[in-house]
Tab-separated table of C-alpha atoms and ligand atoms in Angstrom:
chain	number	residue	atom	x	y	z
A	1	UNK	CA	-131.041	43.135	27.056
A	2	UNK	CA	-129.168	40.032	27.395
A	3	UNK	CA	-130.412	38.293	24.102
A	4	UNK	CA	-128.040	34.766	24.879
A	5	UNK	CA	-129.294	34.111	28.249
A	6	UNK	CA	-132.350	32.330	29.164
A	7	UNK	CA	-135.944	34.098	27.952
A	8	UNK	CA	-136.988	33.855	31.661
A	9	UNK	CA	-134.518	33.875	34.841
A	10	UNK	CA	-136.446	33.777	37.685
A	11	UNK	CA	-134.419	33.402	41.783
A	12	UNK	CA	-136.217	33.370	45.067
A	13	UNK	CA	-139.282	34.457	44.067
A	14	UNK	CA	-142.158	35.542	46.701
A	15	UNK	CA	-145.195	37.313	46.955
A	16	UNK	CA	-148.172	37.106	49.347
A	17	UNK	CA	-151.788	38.708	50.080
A	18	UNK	CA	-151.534	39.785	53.517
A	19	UNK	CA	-151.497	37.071	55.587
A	20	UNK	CA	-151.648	34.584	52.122
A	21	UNK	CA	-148.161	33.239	51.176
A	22	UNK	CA	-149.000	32.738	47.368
A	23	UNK	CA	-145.369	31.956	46.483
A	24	UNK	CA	-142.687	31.490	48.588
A	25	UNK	CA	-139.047	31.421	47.122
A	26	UNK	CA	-139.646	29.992	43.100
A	27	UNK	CA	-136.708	29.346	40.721
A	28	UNK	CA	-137.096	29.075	37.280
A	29	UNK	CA	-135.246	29.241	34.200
A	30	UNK	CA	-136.320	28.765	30.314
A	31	UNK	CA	-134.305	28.498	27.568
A	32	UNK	CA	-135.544	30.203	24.181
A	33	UNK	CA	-137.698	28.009	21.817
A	34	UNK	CA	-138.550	25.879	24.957
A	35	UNK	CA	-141.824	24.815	26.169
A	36	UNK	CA	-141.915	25.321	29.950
A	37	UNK	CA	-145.415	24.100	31.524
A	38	UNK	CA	-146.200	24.909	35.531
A	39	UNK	CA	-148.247	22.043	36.645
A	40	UNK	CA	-149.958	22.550	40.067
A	41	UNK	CA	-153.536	22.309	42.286
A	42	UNK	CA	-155.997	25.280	42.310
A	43	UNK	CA	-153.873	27.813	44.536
A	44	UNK	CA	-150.746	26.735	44.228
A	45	UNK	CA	-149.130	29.794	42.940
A	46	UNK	CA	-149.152	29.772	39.181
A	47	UNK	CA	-151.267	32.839	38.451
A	48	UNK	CA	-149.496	34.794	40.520
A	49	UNK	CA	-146.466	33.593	39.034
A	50	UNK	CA	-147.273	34.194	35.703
A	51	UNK	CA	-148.749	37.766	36.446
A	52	UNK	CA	-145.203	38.307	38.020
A	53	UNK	CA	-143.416	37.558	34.793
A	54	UNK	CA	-146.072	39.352	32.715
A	55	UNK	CA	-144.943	42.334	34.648
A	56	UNK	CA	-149.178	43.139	35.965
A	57	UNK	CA	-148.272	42.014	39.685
A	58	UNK	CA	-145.453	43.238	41.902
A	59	UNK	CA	-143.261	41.074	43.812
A	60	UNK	CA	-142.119	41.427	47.497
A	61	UNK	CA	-138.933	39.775	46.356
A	62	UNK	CA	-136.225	37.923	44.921
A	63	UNK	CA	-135.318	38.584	41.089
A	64	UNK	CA	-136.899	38.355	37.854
A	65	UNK	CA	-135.528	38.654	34.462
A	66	UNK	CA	-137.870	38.124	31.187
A	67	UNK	CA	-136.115	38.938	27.976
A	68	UNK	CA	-133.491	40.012	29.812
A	69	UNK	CA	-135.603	42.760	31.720
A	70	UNK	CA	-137.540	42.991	34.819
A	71	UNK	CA	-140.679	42.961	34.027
A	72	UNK	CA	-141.723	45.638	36.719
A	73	UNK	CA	-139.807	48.234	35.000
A	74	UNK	CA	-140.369	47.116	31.525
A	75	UNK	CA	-141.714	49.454	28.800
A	76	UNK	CA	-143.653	49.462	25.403
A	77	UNK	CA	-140.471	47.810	23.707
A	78	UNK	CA	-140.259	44.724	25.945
A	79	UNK	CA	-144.094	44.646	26.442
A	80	UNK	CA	-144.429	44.470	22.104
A	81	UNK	CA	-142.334	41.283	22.031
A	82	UNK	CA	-144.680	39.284	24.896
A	83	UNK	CA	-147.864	37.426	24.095
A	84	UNK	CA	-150.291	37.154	26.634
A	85	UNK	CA	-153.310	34.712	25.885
A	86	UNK	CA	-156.202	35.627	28.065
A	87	UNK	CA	-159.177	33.917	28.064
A	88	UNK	CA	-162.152	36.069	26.481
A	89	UNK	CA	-159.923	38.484	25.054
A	90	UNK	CA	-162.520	38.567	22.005
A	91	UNK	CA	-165.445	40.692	23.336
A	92	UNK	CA	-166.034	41.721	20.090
A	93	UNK	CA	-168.843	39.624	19.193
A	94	UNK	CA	-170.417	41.924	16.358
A	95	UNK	CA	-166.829	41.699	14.036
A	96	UNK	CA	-165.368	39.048	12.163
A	97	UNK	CA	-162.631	36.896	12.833
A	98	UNK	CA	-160.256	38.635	10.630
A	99	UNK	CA	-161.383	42.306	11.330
A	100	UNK	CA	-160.672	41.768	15.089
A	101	UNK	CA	-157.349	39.822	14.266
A	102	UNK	CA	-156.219	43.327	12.316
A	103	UNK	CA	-157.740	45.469	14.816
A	104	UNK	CA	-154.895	44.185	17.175
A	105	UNK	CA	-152.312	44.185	15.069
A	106	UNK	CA	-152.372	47.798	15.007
A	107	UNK	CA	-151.586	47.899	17.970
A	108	UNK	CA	-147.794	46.418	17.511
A	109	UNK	CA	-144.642	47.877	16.114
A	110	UNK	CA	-144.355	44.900	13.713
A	111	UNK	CA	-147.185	42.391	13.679
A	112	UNK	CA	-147.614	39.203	12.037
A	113	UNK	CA	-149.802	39.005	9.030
A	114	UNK	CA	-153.538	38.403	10.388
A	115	UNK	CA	-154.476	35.975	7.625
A	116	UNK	CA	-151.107	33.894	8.493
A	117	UNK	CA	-152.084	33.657	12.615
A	118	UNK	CA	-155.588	32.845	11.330
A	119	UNK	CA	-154.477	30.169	9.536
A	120	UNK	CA	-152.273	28.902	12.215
A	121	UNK	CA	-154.793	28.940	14.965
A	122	UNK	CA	-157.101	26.704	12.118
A	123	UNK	CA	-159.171	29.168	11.980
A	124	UNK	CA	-159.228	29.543	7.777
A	125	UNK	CA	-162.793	28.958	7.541
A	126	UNK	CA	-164.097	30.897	9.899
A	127	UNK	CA	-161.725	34.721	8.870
A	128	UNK	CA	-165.182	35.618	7.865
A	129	UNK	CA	-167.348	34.524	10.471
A	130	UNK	CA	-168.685	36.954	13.255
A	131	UNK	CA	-166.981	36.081	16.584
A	132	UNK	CA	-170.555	35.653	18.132
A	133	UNK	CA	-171.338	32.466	16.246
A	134	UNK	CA	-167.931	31.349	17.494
A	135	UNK	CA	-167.843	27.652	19.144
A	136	UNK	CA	-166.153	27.483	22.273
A	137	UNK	CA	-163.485	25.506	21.101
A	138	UNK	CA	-162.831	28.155	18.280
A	139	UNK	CA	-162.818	31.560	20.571
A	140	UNK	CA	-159.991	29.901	22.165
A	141	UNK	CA	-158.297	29.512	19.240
A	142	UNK	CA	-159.086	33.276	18.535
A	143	UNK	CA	-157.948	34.175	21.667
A	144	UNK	CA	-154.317	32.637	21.196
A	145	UNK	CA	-154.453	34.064	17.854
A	146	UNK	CA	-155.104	37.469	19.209
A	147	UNK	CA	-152.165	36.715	22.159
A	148	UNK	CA	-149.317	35.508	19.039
A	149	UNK	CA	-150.456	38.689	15.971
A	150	UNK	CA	-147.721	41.025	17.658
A	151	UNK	CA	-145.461	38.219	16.545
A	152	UNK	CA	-144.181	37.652	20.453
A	153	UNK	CA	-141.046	35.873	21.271
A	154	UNK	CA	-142.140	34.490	24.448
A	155	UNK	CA	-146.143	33.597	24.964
A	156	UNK	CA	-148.230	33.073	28.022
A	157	UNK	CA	-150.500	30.884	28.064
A	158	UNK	CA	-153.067	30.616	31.492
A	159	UNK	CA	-155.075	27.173	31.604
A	160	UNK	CA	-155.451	27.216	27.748
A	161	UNK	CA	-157.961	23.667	26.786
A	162	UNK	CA	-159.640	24.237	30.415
A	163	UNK	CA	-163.405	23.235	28.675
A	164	UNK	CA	-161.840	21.843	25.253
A	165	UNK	CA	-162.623	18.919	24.148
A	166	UNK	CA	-160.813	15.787	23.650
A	167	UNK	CA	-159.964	16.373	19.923
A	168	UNK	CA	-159.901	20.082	20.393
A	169	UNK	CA	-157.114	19.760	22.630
A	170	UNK	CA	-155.011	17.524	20.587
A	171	UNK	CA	-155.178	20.588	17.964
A	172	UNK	CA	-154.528	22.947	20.448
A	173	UNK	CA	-151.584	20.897	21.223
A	174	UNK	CA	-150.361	20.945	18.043
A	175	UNK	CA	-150.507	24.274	17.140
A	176	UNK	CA	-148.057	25.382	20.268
A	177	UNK	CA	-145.849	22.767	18.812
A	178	UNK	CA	-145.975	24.343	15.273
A	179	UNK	CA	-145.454	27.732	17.307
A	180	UNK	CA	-142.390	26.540	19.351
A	181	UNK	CA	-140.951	24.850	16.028
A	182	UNK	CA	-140.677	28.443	15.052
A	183	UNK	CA	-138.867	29.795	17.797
A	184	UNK	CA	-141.480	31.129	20.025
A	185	UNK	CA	-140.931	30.554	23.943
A	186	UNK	CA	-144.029	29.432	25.688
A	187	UNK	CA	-144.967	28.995	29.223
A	188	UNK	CA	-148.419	27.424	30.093
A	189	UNK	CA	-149.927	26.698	33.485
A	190	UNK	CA	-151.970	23.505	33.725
A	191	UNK	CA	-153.829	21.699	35.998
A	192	UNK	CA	-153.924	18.480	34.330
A	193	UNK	CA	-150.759	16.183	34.130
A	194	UNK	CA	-151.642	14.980	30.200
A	195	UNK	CA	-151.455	18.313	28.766
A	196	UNK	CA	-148.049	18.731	30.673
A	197	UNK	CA	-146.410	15.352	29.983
A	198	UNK	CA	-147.852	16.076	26.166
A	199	UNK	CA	-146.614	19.357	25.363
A	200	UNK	CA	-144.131	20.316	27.517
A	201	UNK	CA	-140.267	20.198	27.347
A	202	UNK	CA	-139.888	21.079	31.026
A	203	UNK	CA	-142.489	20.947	33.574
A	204	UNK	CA	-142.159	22.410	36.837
A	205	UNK	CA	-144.774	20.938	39.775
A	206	UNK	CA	-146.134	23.845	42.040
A	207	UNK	CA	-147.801	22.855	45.252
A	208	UNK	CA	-148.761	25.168	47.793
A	209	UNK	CA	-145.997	28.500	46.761
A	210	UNK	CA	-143.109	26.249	45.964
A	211	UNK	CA	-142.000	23.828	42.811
A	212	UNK	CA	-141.680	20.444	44.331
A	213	UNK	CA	-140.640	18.604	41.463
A	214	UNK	CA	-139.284	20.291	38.129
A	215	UNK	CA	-137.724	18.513	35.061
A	216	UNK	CA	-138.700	16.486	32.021
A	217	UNK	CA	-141.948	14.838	31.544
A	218	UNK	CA	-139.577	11.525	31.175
A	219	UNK	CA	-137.932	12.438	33.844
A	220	UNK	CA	-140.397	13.316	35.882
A	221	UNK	CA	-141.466	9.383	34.323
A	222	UNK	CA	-138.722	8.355	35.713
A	223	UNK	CA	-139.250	8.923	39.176
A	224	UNK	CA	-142.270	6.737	38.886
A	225	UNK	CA	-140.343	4.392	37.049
A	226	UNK	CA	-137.642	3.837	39.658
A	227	UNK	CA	-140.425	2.983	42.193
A	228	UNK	CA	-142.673	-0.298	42.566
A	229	UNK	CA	-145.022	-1.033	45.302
A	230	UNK	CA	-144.343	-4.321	46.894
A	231	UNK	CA	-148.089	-5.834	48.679
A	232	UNK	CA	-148.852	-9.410	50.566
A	233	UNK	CA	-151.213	-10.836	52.763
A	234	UNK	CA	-149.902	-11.139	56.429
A	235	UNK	CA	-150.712	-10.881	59.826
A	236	UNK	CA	-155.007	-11.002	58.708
A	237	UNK	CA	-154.575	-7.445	56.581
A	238	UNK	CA	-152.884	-5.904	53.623
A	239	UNK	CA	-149.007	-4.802	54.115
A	240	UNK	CA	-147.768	-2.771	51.376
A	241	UNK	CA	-143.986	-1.174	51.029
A	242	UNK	CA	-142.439	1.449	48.350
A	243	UNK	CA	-139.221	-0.195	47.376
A	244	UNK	CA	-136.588	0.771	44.484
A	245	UNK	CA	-135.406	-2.604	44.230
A	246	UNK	CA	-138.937	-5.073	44.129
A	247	UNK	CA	-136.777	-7.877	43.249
A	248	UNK	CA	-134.822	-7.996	46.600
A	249	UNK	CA	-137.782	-7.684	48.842
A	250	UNK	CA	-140.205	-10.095	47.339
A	251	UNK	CA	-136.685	-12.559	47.413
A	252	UNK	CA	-136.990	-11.948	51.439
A	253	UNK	CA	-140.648	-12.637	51.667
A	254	UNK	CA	-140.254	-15.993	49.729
A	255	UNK	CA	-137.903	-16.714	52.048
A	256	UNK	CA	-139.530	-15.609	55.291
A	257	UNK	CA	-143.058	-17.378	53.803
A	258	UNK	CA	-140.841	-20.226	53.047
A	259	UNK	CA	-142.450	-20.207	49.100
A	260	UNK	CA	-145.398	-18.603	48.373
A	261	UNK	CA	-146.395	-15.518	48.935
A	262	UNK	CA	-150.057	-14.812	49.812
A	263	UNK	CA	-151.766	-11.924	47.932
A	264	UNK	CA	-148.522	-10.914	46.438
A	265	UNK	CA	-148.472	-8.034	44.007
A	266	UNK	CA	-145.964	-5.313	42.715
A	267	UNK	CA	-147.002	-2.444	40.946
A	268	UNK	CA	-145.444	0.444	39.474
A	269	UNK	CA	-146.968	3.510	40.522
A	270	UNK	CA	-148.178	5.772	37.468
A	271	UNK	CA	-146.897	9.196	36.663
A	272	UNK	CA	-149.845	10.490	37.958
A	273	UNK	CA	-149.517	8.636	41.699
A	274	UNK	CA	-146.313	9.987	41.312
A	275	UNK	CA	-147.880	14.017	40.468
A	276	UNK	CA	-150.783	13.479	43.256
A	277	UNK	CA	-148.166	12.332	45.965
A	278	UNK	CA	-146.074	15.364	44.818
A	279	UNK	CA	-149.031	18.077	45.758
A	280	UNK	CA	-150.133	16.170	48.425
A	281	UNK	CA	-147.667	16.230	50.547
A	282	UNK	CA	-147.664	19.974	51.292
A	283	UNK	CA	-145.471	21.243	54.156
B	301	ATP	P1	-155.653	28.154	40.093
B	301	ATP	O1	-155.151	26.895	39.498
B	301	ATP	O2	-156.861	27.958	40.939
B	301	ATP	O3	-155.773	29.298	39.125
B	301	ATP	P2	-153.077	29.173	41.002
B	301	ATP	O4	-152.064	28.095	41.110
B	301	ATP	O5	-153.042	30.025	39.798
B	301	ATP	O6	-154.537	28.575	41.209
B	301	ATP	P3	-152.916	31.654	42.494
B	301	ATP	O7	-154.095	32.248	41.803
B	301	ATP	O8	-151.590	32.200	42.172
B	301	ATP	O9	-152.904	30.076	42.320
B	301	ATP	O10	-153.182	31.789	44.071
B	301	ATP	C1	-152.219	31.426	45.043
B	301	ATP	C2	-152.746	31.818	46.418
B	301	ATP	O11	-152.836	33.233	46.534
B	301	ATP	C3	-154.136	31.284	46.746
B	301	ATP	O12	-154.161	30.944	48.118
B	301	ATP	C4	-155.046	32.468	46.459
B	301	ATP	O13	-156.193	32.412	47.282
B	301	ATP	C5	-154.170	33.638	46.827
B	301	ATP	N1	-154.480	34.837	46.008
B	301	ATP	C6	-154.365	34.945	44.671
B	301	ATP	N2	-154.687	36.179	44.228
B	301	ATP	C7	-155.021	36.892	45.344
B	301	ATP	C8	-155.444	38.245	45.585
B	301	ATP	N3	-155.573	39.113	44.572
B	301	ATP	N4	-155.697	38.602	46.852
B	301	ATP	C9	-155.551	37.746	47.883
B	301	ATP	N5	-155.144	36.451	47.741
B	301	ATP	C10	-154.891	36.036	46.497
């Protein structure tokens, strides 16, 4: 095992379902301790990403290293130091929170202390409390608890605060941070843009099998940023241009209007413009 390189390595990736091209030729790299969120539209290839690097799906090609291994030949070693947070995991409903939180950390060479996840999850209250009487919110909270007691190095997380609530998910949020502060890798897919730009350090923008945008939430900022949308009144409808330098080309139209400018306006488009123009304009 390579233990400097990246946690995951990942170089012309593809898989499909028959005729379904589900990916098609990913690259990815994460650095330890990093937060690495895949952002994308229902189908765009995340799951099947993620079950790739989890090592439960086989790939047609390209290469894949997580903790240094593949992931298709990985065994109980590798597999002990990955956290997988799936949703439901606690169908358990008649034990308590901290009897199910031990049960699985039998199940690992050297677990975490239950009462110590519990508490990081926020979950202290409830140690005692039957998972049945469980609020949504909180089985999700169980669940990552359950996915981080083997005391993983690198933690999956699949559409984690999908049905959280507002405050819920600010929590949520802040208890991957606590969990990255402490060295843990984490990779979460996402379909919404706030939980990306919020938590991630990288984000990577799947649409349709392939990453068409990848880097920093700023930077990802930044490409909305760098843009404005230049709009007037002319010829009896609405003209609009996409310019990088809005200065320059409302300069022109004073001068072609001779002054005034009728209807003009210049917007910055929003990082989410920027994210919906990203997935929709799939090859
Ligand atoms: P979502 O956000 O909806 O979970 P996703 O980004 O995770 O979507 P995938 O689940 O990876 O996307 O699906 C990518 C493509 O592969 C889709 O077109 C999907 O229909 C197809 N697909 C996924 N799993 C299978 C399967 N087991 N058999 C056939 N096609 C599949």
């Amino acid at each position: 095992m390579n233990e400097s390189g990246p946690a995951i390595r990942v170089r012309k990736l593809r898989k499909s379902y028959g005729g379904v091209a589900a990916v098609r030729g990913i690259d990815l790299e994460v650095a330890p301790g990093e937060i690495f969120a895949m952002l994308g539209p229902n189908g765009a290839g995340k799951t099947t990403t993620v079950e790739i690097l989890e090592g439960y799906r086989d790939r047609d090609d390209g290469e894949v290293r997580v903790l240094g291994t593949d992931p298709g030949r990985a065994g109980r070693s590798w597999r002990a130091r990955i956290g997988i947070v799936l949703q439901g995991a606690a169908d358990q409903p008649e034990l308590t929170v901290a009897e199910l939180v031990g049960h699985f950390a039998s199940f690992y060479p050297s677990p975490r202390r239950p009462a110590e996840v519990i508490d990081l999850v926020g979950l202290t209250g409830k140690a005692s409390a039957r998972v049945r009487t469980l609020s949504g919110g909180q089985e999700r909270r169980l669940d990552v608890a359950l996915g981080l007691v083997g005391s993983p190095d690198l933690l999956f997380l699949d559409e984690p605060t999908t049905g959280f609530d507002p405050g819920a998910r600010r929590d949520f949020w802040a208890v991957i941070r606590a969990l990255s502060g402490s060295g843990v890798t984490v990779l979460l897919t996402t379909h919404y843009l706030d939980e990306a730009a919020a938590l991630a350090d990288r984000v990577a923008v799947l649409s349709d099998g392939v990453i068409v945008a990848e880097g920093s939430p700023a930077e990802l900022g930044g490409r909305a940023a760098g843009q404005a949308v230049v709009s007037w009144q002319e010829f009896g409808g609405t003209r609009s241009e996409r310019t990088t330098e809005p200065a320059l080309l409302v300069t022109s139209l004073v001068s072609r209007f001779g002054g005034e400018v009728p209807g003009l306006t210049v917007s910055r488009p929003s990082l989410e413009d920027i994210y919906l123009e990203l997935i929709g304009g799939r090859p």
